[in-house]
PDB file of C-alpha atoms in Angstrom:
ATOM      1  CA  UNK A  24      -3.551 -15.715  -7.693  1.00  0.00           C
ATOM      2  CA  UNK A  25      -5.738 -12.591  -7.189  1.00  0.00           C
ATOM      3  CA  UNK A  26      -5.812  -9.081  -9.155  1.00  0.00           C
ATOM      4  CA  UNK A  27      -7.475  -6.063  -8.773  1.00  0.00           C
ATOM      5  CA  UNK A  28      -8.518  -3.502 -11.635  1.00  0.00           C
ATOM      6  CA  UNK A  29      -9.595   0.232 -11.234  1.00  0.00           C
ATOM      7  CA  UNK A  30     -10.823   1.249 -14.472  1.00  0.00           C
ATOM      8  CA  UNK A  31     -10.686   4.804 -13.964  1.00  0.00           C
ATOM      9  CA  UNK A  32      -7.326   6.232 -13.850  1.00  0.00           C
ATOM     10  CA  UNK A  33      -8.181  10.189 -13.151  1.00  0.00           C
ATOM     11  CA  UNK A  34     -11.637  11.272 -11.891  1.00  0.00           C
ATOM     12  CA  UNK A  35     -12.711  15.067 -11.836  1.00  0.00           C
ATOM     13  CA  UNK A  36     -15.473  15.831  -9.026  1.00  0.00           C
ATOM     14  CA  UNK A  37     -16.777  19.317  -7.574  1.00  0.00           C
ATOM     15  CA  UNK A  38     -17.011  19.777  -3.877  1.00  0.00           C
ATOM     16  CA  UNK A  39     -20.001  18.780  -2.445  1.00  0.00           C
ATOM     17  CA  UNK A  40     -20.877  16.038  -4.753  1.00  0.00           C
ATOM     18  CA  UNK A  41     -20.774  12.341  -4.650  1.00  0.00           C
ATOM     19  CA  UNK A  42     -18.265  10.051  -5.229  1.00  0.00           C
ATOM     20  CA  UNK A  43     -18.167   6.587  -6.842  1.00  0.00           C
ATOM     21  CA  UNK A  44     -14.333   4.935  -7.329  1.00  0.00           C
ATOM     22  CA  UNK A  45     -14.936   1.545  -8.855  1.00  0.00           C
ATOM     23  CA  UNK A  46     -12.656  -1.606  -7.718  1.00  0.00           C
ATOM     24  CA  UNK A  47     -13.023  -5.115  -9.437  1.00  0.00           C
ATOM     25  CA  UNK A  48     -11.137  -7.845  -8.482  1.00  0.00           C
ATOM     26  CA  UNK A  49     -10.791 -11.571  -9.560  1.00  0.00           C
ATOM     27  CA  UNK A  50     -10.525 -13.979  -6.989  1.00  0.00           C
ATOM     28  CA  UNK A  51     -12.094 -17.755  -7.038  1.00  0.00           C
ATOM     29  CA  UNK A  52     -13.764 -17.215  -3.586  1.00  0.00           C
ATOM     30  CA  UNK A  53     -14.216 -13.882  -1.311  1.00  0.00           C
ATOM     31  CA  UNK A  54     -11.217 -12.127  -0.425  1.00  0.00           C
ATOM     32  CA  UNK A  55     -10.078  -9.713   2.328  1.00  0.00           C
ATOM     33  CA  UNK A  56     -10.938  -6.621   0.632  1.00  0.00           C
ATOM     34  CA  UNK A  57      -9.049  -2.864   1.452  1.00  0.00           C
ATOM     35  CA  UNK A  58      -9.120   0.335  -0.087  1.00  0.00           C
ATOM     36  CA  UNK A  59      -6.177   2.811   0.949  1.00  0.00           C
ATOM     37  CA  UNK A  60      -5.816   6.631   0.394  1.00  0.00           C
ATOM     38  CA  UNK A  61      -2.580   8.388  -0.624  1.00  0.00           C
ATOM     39  CA  UNK A  62      -1.744  11.706  -0.616  1.00  0.00           C
ATOM     40  CA  UNK A  63       1.006  13.623  -2.109  1.00  0.00           C
ATOM     41  CA  UNK A  64       4.551  12.339  -0.328  1.00  0.00           C
ATOM     42  CA  UNK A  65       2.509  10.471   2.081  1.00  0.00           C
ATOM     43  CA  UNK A  66       2.342   6.587   2.739  1.00  0.00           C
ATOM     44  CA  UNK A  67      -0.862   4.784   2.671  1.00  0.00           C
ATOM     45  CA  UNK A  68      -3.659   5.407   5.052  1.00  0.00           C
ATOM     46  CA  UNK A  69      -6.332   2.680   5.419  1.00  0.00           C
ATOM     47  CA  UNK A  70      -9.967   3.773   4.883  1.00  0.00           C
ATOM     48  CA  UNK A  71     -11.838   0.465   5.617  1.00  0.00           C
ATOM     49  CA  UNK A  72     -11.369  -2.690   4.684  1.00  0.00           C
ATOM     50  CA  UNK A  73     -14.376  -6.279   4.465  1.00  0.00           C
ATOM     51  CA  UNK A  74     -13.553  -9.360   5.881  1.00  0.00           C
ATOM     52  CA  UNK A  75     -17.075 -10.649   6.141  1.00  0.00           C
ATOM     53  CA  UNK A  76     -20.210  -9.693   7.780  1.00  0.00           C
ATOM     54  CA  UNK A  77     -22.301  -6.750   6.523  1.00  0.00           C
ATOM     55  CA  UNK A  78     -21.460  -6.017   2.750  1.00  0.00           C
ATOM     56  CA  UNK A  79     -21.821  -2.266   3.362  1.00  0.00           C
ATOM     57  CA  UNK A  80     -18.557  -1.179   5.071  1.00  0.00           C
ATOM     58  CA  UNK A  81     -18.011   2.133   7.053  1.00  0.00           C
ATOM     59  CA  UNK A  82     -14.654   3.783   6.851  1.00  0.00           C
ATOM     60  CA  UNK A  83     -13.294   6.680   8.120  1.00  0.00           C
ATOM     61  CA  UNK A  84     -13.562  10.429   6.535  1.00  0.00           C
ATOM     62  CA  UNK A  85     -17.236   9.670   5.605  1.00  0.00           C
ATOM     63  CA  UNK A  86     -16.187   6.781   3.397  1.00  0.00           C
ATOM     64  CA  UNK A  87     -18.088   3.557   2.839  1.00  0.00           C
ATOM     65  CA  UNK A  88     -17.862   0.808  -0.102  1.00  0.00           C
ATOM     66  CA  UNK A  89     -19.919  -2.178  -0.740  1.00  0.00           C
ATOM     67  CA  UNK A  90     -18.833  -5.491  -1.303  1.00  0.00           C
ATOM     68  CA  UNK A  91     -21.124  -7.360  -4.572  1.00  0.00           C
ATOM     69  CA  UNK A  92     -20.462 -10.777  -4.824  1.00  0.00           C
ATOM     70  CA  UNK A  93     -21.962 -11.301  -8.007  1.00  0.00           C
ATOM     71  CA  UNK A  94     -20.097  -8.209  -9.519  1.00  0.00           C
ATOM     72  CA  UNK A  95     -16.675  -8.817  -7.578  1.00  0.00           C
ATOM     73  CA  UNK A  96     -16.778  -5.646  -7.055  1.00  0.00           C
ATOM     74  CA  UNK A  97     -16.054  -3.527  -4.011  1.00  0.00           C
ATOM     75  CA  UNK A  98     -16.488   0.171  -5.084  1.00  0.00           C
ATOM     76  CA  UNK A  99     -15.489   3.255  -2.568  1.00  0.00           C
ATOM     77  CA  UNK A 100     -18.507   5.982  -2.114  1.00  0.00           C
ATOM     78  CA  UNK A 101     -18.737   9.364  -0.577  1.00  0.00           C
ATOM     79  CA  UNK A 102     -22.125  11.373  -0.701  1.00  0.00           C
ATOM     80  CA  UNK A 103     -20.151  14.910  -0.113  1.00  0.00           C
ATOM     81  CA  UNK A 104     -15.930  14.980  -1.191  1.00  0.00           C
ATOM     82  CA  UNK A 105     -14.096  17.695   0.500  1.00  0.00           C
ATOM     83  CA  UNK A 106     -11.181  19.447  -1.417  1.00  0.00           C
ATOM     84  CA  UNK A 107      -9.435  17.719   1.281  1.00  0.00           C
ATOM     85  CA  UNK A 108     -10.222  14.299  -0.378  1.00  0.00           C
ATOM     86  CA  UNK A 109      -7.931  15.197  -3.619  1.00  0.00           C
ATOM     87  CA  UNK A 110      -5.517  11.893  -3.745  1.00  0.00           C
ATOM     88  CA  UNK A 111      -4.996   8.834  -5.089  1.00  0.00           C
ATOM     89  CA  UNK A 112      -6.942   5.737  -4.349  1.00  0.00           C
ATOM     90  CA  UNK A 113      -5.829   2.109  -4.336  1.00  0.00           C
ATOM     91  CA  UNK A 114      -8.111  -0.531  -3.804  1.00  0.00           C
ATOM     92  CA  UNK A 115      -6.454  -3.995  -2.055  1.00  0.00           C
ATOM     93  CA  UNK A 116      -7.041  -7.940  -1.927  1.00  0.00           C
ATOM     94  CA  UNK A 117      -5.996 -10.262  -0.265  1.00  0.00           C
ATOM     95  CA  UNK A 118      -6.912 -13.934  -0.298  1.00  0.00           C
ATOM     96  CA  UNK A 119      -8.398 -15.915   2.588  1.00  0.00           C
ATOM     97  CA  UNK A 120      -5.625 -18.374   4.441  1.00  0.00           C
ATOM     98  CA  UNK A 121      -2.993 -17.570   1.928  1.00  0.00           C
ATOM     99  CA  UNK A 122      -0.863 -15.562   3.733  1.00  0.00           C
ATOM    100  CA  UNK A 123      -0.339 -11.473   4.645  1.00  0.00           C
ATOM    101  CA  UNK A 124       0.166 -10.320   0.555  1.00  0.00           C
ATOM    102  CA  UNK A 125      -1.894  -7.807  -0.556  1.00  0.00           C
ATOM    103  CA  UNK A 126      -2.438  -7.139  -4.355  1.00  0.00           C
ATOM    104  CA  UNK A 127      -2.917  -4.041  -5.055  1.00  0.00           C
ATOM    105  CA  UNK A 128      -4.678  -1.877  -8.178  1.00  0.00           C
ATOM    106  CA  UNK A 129      -3.177   0.813  -9.975  1.00  0.00           C
ATOM    107  CA  UNK A 130      -5.003   3.433  -8.511  1.00  0.00           C
ATOM    108  CA  UNK A 131      -7.501   6.189  -9.061  1.00  0.00           C
ATOM    109  CA  UNK A 132      -6.327   9.638  -8.910  1.00  0.00           C
ATOM    110  CA  UNK A 133      -9.072  12.192  -7.486  1.00  0.00           C
ATOM    111  CA  UNK A 134      -8.887  15.797  -8.146  1.00  0.00           C
ATOM    112  CA  UNK A 135     -11.558  17.922  -6.596  1.00  0.00           C
ATOM    113  CA  UNK A 136     -12.724  20.881  -8.073  1.00  0.00           C
ATOM    114  CA  UNK A 137     -13.933  24.198  -5.979  1.00  0.00           C
TER     115      UNK A 137
ATOM    116  CA  UNK B  95       6.780   8.254  17.818  1.00  0.00           C
ATOM    117  CA  UNK B  96       3.890   5.931  17.006  1.00  0.00           C
ATOM    118  CA  UNK B  97       2.936   4.429  13.663  1.00  0.00           C
ATOM    119  CA  UNK B  98       5.513   3.252  10.980  1.00  0.00           C
ATOM    120  CA  UNK B  99       8.382   5.135  10.524  1.00  0.00           C
ATOM    121  CA  UNK B 100      11.247   5.300   7.736  1.00  0.00           C
ATOM    122  CA  UNK B 101      14.047   7.495   7.380  1.00  0.00           C
ATOM    123  CA  UNK B 102      15.525   9.457   5.306  1.00  0.00           C
ATOM    124  CA  UNK B 103      12.521  10.598   3.496  1.00  0.00           C
ATOM    125  CA  UNK B 104      14.324  11.304   0.747  1.00  0.00           C
ATOM    126  CA  UNK B 105      17.860  10.124  -0.761  1.00  0.00           C
ATOM    127  CA  UNK B 106      20.129  10.655  -3.607  1.00  0.00           C
ATOM    128  CA  UNK B 107      22.557   8.046  -4.799  1.00  0.00           C
ATOM    129  CA  UNK B 108      25.118   7.136  -7.630  1.00  0.00           C
ATOM    130  CA  UNK B 109      25.212   4.483  -8.987  1.00  0.00           C
ATOM    131  CA  UNK B 110      28.070   3.075  -7.048  1.00  0.00           C
ATOM    132  CA  UNK B 111      26.869   4.158  -3.513  1.00  0.00           C
ATOM    133  CA  UNK B 112      26.282   2.184  -0.984  1.00  0.00           C
ATOM    134  CA  UNK B 113      23.051   3.085   1.748  1.00  0.00           C
ATOM    135  CA  UNK B 114      20.447   1.443   3.710  1.00  0.00           C
ATOM    136  CA  UNK B 115      16.813   2.225   4.399  1.00  0.00           C
ATOM    137  CA  UNK B 116      15.437   2.176   7.830  1.00  0.00           C
ATOM    138  CA  UNK B 117      11.749   1.421   9.360  1.00  0.00           C
ATOM    139  CA  UNK B 118      10.391   1.048  12.649  1.00  0.00           C
ATOM    140  CA  UNK B 119       7.069   0.406  13.741  1.00  0.00           C
ATOM    141  CA  UNK B 120       5.734   0.893  16.986  1.00  0.00           C
ATOM    142  CA  UNK B 121       2.493  -0.890  16.845  1.00  0.00           C
ATOM    143  CA  UNK B 122       3.374  -4.332  18.808  1.00  0.00           C
ATOM    144  CA  UNK B 123       3.517  -6.030  14.751  1.00  0.00           C
ATOM    145  CA  UNK B 124       5.257  -8.901  13.663  1.00  0.00           C
ATOM    146  CA  UNK B 125       5.108  -8.792  10.238  1.00  0.00           C
ATOM    147  CA  UNK B 126       7.220  -5.996   7.898  1.00  0.00           C
ATOM    148  CA  UNK B 127       7.125  -5.488   4.452  1.00  0.00           C
ATOM    149  CA  UNK B 128       9.361  -3.538   1.337  1.00  0.00           C
ATOM    150  CA  UNK B 129       6.782  -1.922  -1.571  1.00  0.00           C
ATOM    151  CA  UNK B 130       8.198  -0.099  -4.244  1.00  0.00           C
ATOM    152  CA  UNK B 131       6.087   2.579  -5.667  1.00  0.00           C
ATOM    153  CA  UNK B 132       6.927   3.475  -9.513  1.00  0.00           C
ATOM    154  CA  UNK B 133       5.105   6.215 -11.579  1.00  0.00           C
ATOM    155  CA  UNK B 134       2.037   4.483 -13.207  1.00  0.00           C
ATOM    156  CA  UNK B 135       2.677   0.867 -11.866  1.00  0.00           C
ATOM    157  CA  UNK B 136       0.516  -0.979  -9.079  1.00  0.00           C
ATOM    158  CA  UNK B 137       2.683  -1.229  -5.453  1.00  0.00           C
ATOM    159  CA  UNK B 138       5.361  -4.227  -6.277  1.00  0.00           C
ATOM    160  CA  UNK B 139       5.695  -6.121  -3.160  1.00  0.00           C
ATOM    161  CA  UNK B 140       9.043  -6.916  -2.605  1.00  0.00           C
ATOM    162  CA  UNK B 141      10.027  -8.739   0.322  1.00  0.00           C
ATOM    163  CA  UNK B 142       7.793 -10.100   3.762  1.00  0.00           C
ATOM    164  CA  UNK B 143       8.896 -10.465   7.049  1.00  0.00           C
ATOM    165  CA  UNK B 144       7.320 -12.896   9.262  1.00  0.00           C
ATOM    166  CA  UNK B 145       8.385 -13.163  13.084  1.00  0.00           C
ATOM    167  CA  UNK B 146      11.768 -11.783  11.434  1.00  0.00           C
ATOM    168  CA  UNK B 147      12.158 -14.343   9.415  1.00  0.00           C
ATOM    169  CA  UNK B 148      11.678 -13.678   5.182  1.00  0.00           C
ATOM    170  CA  UNK B 149       9.030 -15.384   3.715  1.00  0.00           C
ATOM    171  CA  UNK B 150       8.528 -13.992   0.769  1.00  0.00           C
ATOM    172  CA  UNK B 151      11.165 -12.885  -2.265  1.00  0.00           C
ATOM    173  CA  UNK B 152       9.419 -11.342  -4.709  1.00  0.00           C
ATOM    174  CA  UNK B 153      11.830 -11.737  -7.379  1.00  0.00           C
ATOM    175  CA  UNK B 154      13.929  -8.977  -6.354  1.00  0.00           C
ATOM    176  CA  UNK B 155      17.547  -7.923  -7.842  1.00  0.00           C
ATOM    177  CA  UNK B 156      20.477  -8.990  -5.291  1.00  0.00           C
ATOM    178  CA  UNK B 157      21.142  -5.500  -5.386  1.00  0.00           C
ATOM    179  CA  UNK B 158      18.423  -4.860  -2.719  1.00  0.00           C
ATOM    180  CA  UNK B 159      19.196  -6.738   0.176  1.00  0.00           C
ATOM    181  CA  UNK B 160      16.389  -7.086   3.248  1.00  0.00           C
ATOM    182  CA  UNK B 161      17.581  -7.515   7.167  1.00  0.00           C
ATOM    183  CA  UNK B 162      15.582  -7.510  10.271  1.00  0.00           C
ATOM    184  CA  UNK B 163      16.844  -7.487  12.999  1.00  0.00           C
ATOM    185  CA  UNK B 164      13.911  -7.758  15.354  1.00  0.00           C
ATOM    186  CA  UNK B 165       9.940  -7.559  14.795  1.00  0.00           C
ATOM    187  CA  UNK B 166      10.451  -3.668  15.109  1.00  0.00           C
ATOM    188  CA  UNK B 167      13.002  -3.010  12.562  1.00  0.00           C
ATOM    189  CA  UNK B 168      13.506  -3.694   8.729  1.00  0.00           C
ATOM    190  CA  UNK B 169      16.102  -2.184   6.815  1.00  0.00           C
ATOM    191  CA  UNK B 170      16.796  -2.208   3.240  1.00  0.00           C
ATOM    192  CA  UNK B 171      20.194  -2.189   1.484  1.00  0.00           C
ATOM    193  CA  UNK B 172      21.029  -0.532  -1.086  1.00  0.00           C
ATOM    194  CA  UNK B 173      24.238  -0.985  -3.551  1.00  0.00           C
ATOM    195  CA  UNK B 174      25.022  -0.757  -7.267  1.00  0.00           C
ATOM    196  CA  UNK B 175      21.678   0.357  -8.283  1.00  0.00           C
ATOM    197  CA  UNK B 176      20.303   1.457 -11.640  1.00  0.00           C
ATOM    198  CA  UNK B 177      18.602   4.867 -11.910  1.00  0.00           C
ATOM    199  CA  UNK B 178      14.854   2.543 -12.954  1.00  0.00           C
ATOM    200  CA  UNK B 179      15.514   2.160  -9.638  1.00  0.00           C
ATOM    201  CA  UNK B 180      14.339   5.107  -8.530  1.00  0.00           C
ATOM    202  CA  UNK B 181      11.026   5.316  -6.855  1.00  0.00           C
ATOM    203  CA  UNK B 182       9.502   5.617  -3.681  1.00  0.00           C
ATOM    204  CA  UNK B 183      10.118   2.801  -1.484  1.00  0.00           C
ATOM    205  CA  UNK B 184       7.508   1.558   1.275  1.00  0.00           C
ATOM    206  CA  UNK B 185       7.652  -0.105   4.539  1.00  0.00           C
ATOM    207  CA  UNK B 186       4.244  -1.419   6.199  1.00  0.00           C
ATOM    208  CA  UNK B 187       3.917  -3.555   9.223  1.00  0.00           C
ATOM    209  CA  UNK B 188       1.128  -5.846  10.218  1.00  0.00           C
ATOM    210  CA  UNK B 189       0.081  -8.823  12.024  1.00  0.00           C
ATOM    211  CA  UNK B 190       0.584 -12.557  10.353  1.00  0.00           C
ATOM    212  CA  UNK B 191      -2.772 -13.400  11.799  1.00  0.00           C
ATOM    213  CA  UNK B 192      -4.453 -10.406  10.054  1.00  0.00           C
ATOM    214  CA  UNK B 193      -3.981  -8.886   6.097  1.00  0.00           C
ATOM    215  CA  UNK B 194      -4.417  -5.596   6.964  1.00  0.00           C
ATOM    216  CA  UNK B 195      -1.202  -3.627   7.174  1.00  0.00           C
ATOM    217  CA  UNK B 196       0.049  -0.107   7.980  1.00  0.00           C
ATOM    218  CA  UNK B 197       1.810   2.235   6.091  1.00  0.00           C
ATOM    219  CA  UNK B 198       5.195   4.244   6.632  1.00  0.00           C
ATOM    220  CA  UNK B 199       5.417   7.899   4.457  1.00  0.00           C
ATOM    221  CA  UNK B 200       8.091   6.294   2.256  1.00  0.00           C
ATOM    222  CA  UNK B 201      11.691   7.101   1.083  1.00  0.00           C
ATOM    223  CA  UNK B 202      11.488   8.773  -1.819  1.00  0.00           C
ATOM    224  CA  UNK B 203      15.021   7.465  -3.676  1.00  0.00           C
ATOM    225  CA  UNK B 204      16.601   8.681  -6.702  1.00  0.00           C
ATOM    226  CA  UNK B 205      19.498   7.221  -8.879  1.00  0.00           C
ATOM    227  CA  UNK B 206      22.451   9.000 -10.784  1.00  0.00           C
TER     228      UNK B 206
END
């Protein structure tokens, strides 16, 4: 079965600084990979996804993520963080051909200092 | 309405009450999901419905009873809950053929 690790529970960055959120997965092959964001009191919104092809994926709100097979990682990045990016971020994986089930990490809470 | 909607947004119930959560999707999807989100724990998949048929029950206690009358509606019937069942319950929908899921805003449930 697949699993996801988000090693950083909390991250604080200054507005305008760059951001990288880490995600490592465990799976026997290349999975489908996702990043979701959750604002307080809200559901999850999809930021971006990787299914195949170019390993650098562009998403909404200026986010991007890079799939690195050798490191089993799918880290999320943003070059300049805005105060409105403060939220919780979840990495998720799904097995190819394994049914439509997502496995989520425990999340990273992002705080943005003005 | 667009996307995935959930009602009610907040619910407080006693352990002897019976209540239901409702989810509706307006995206033309054929799969629907219930998740439980508790503090400091990963999202827990509870149930999966593909084409209105339940295909996954992730060892959920019988005090949670799902119902999917059609591909657009999903219910979670609750009875004799425990305080540890207090959580945010999220509904999601998607296409069986793909793994991307779209989430509703959730129902914040408190069991007294």
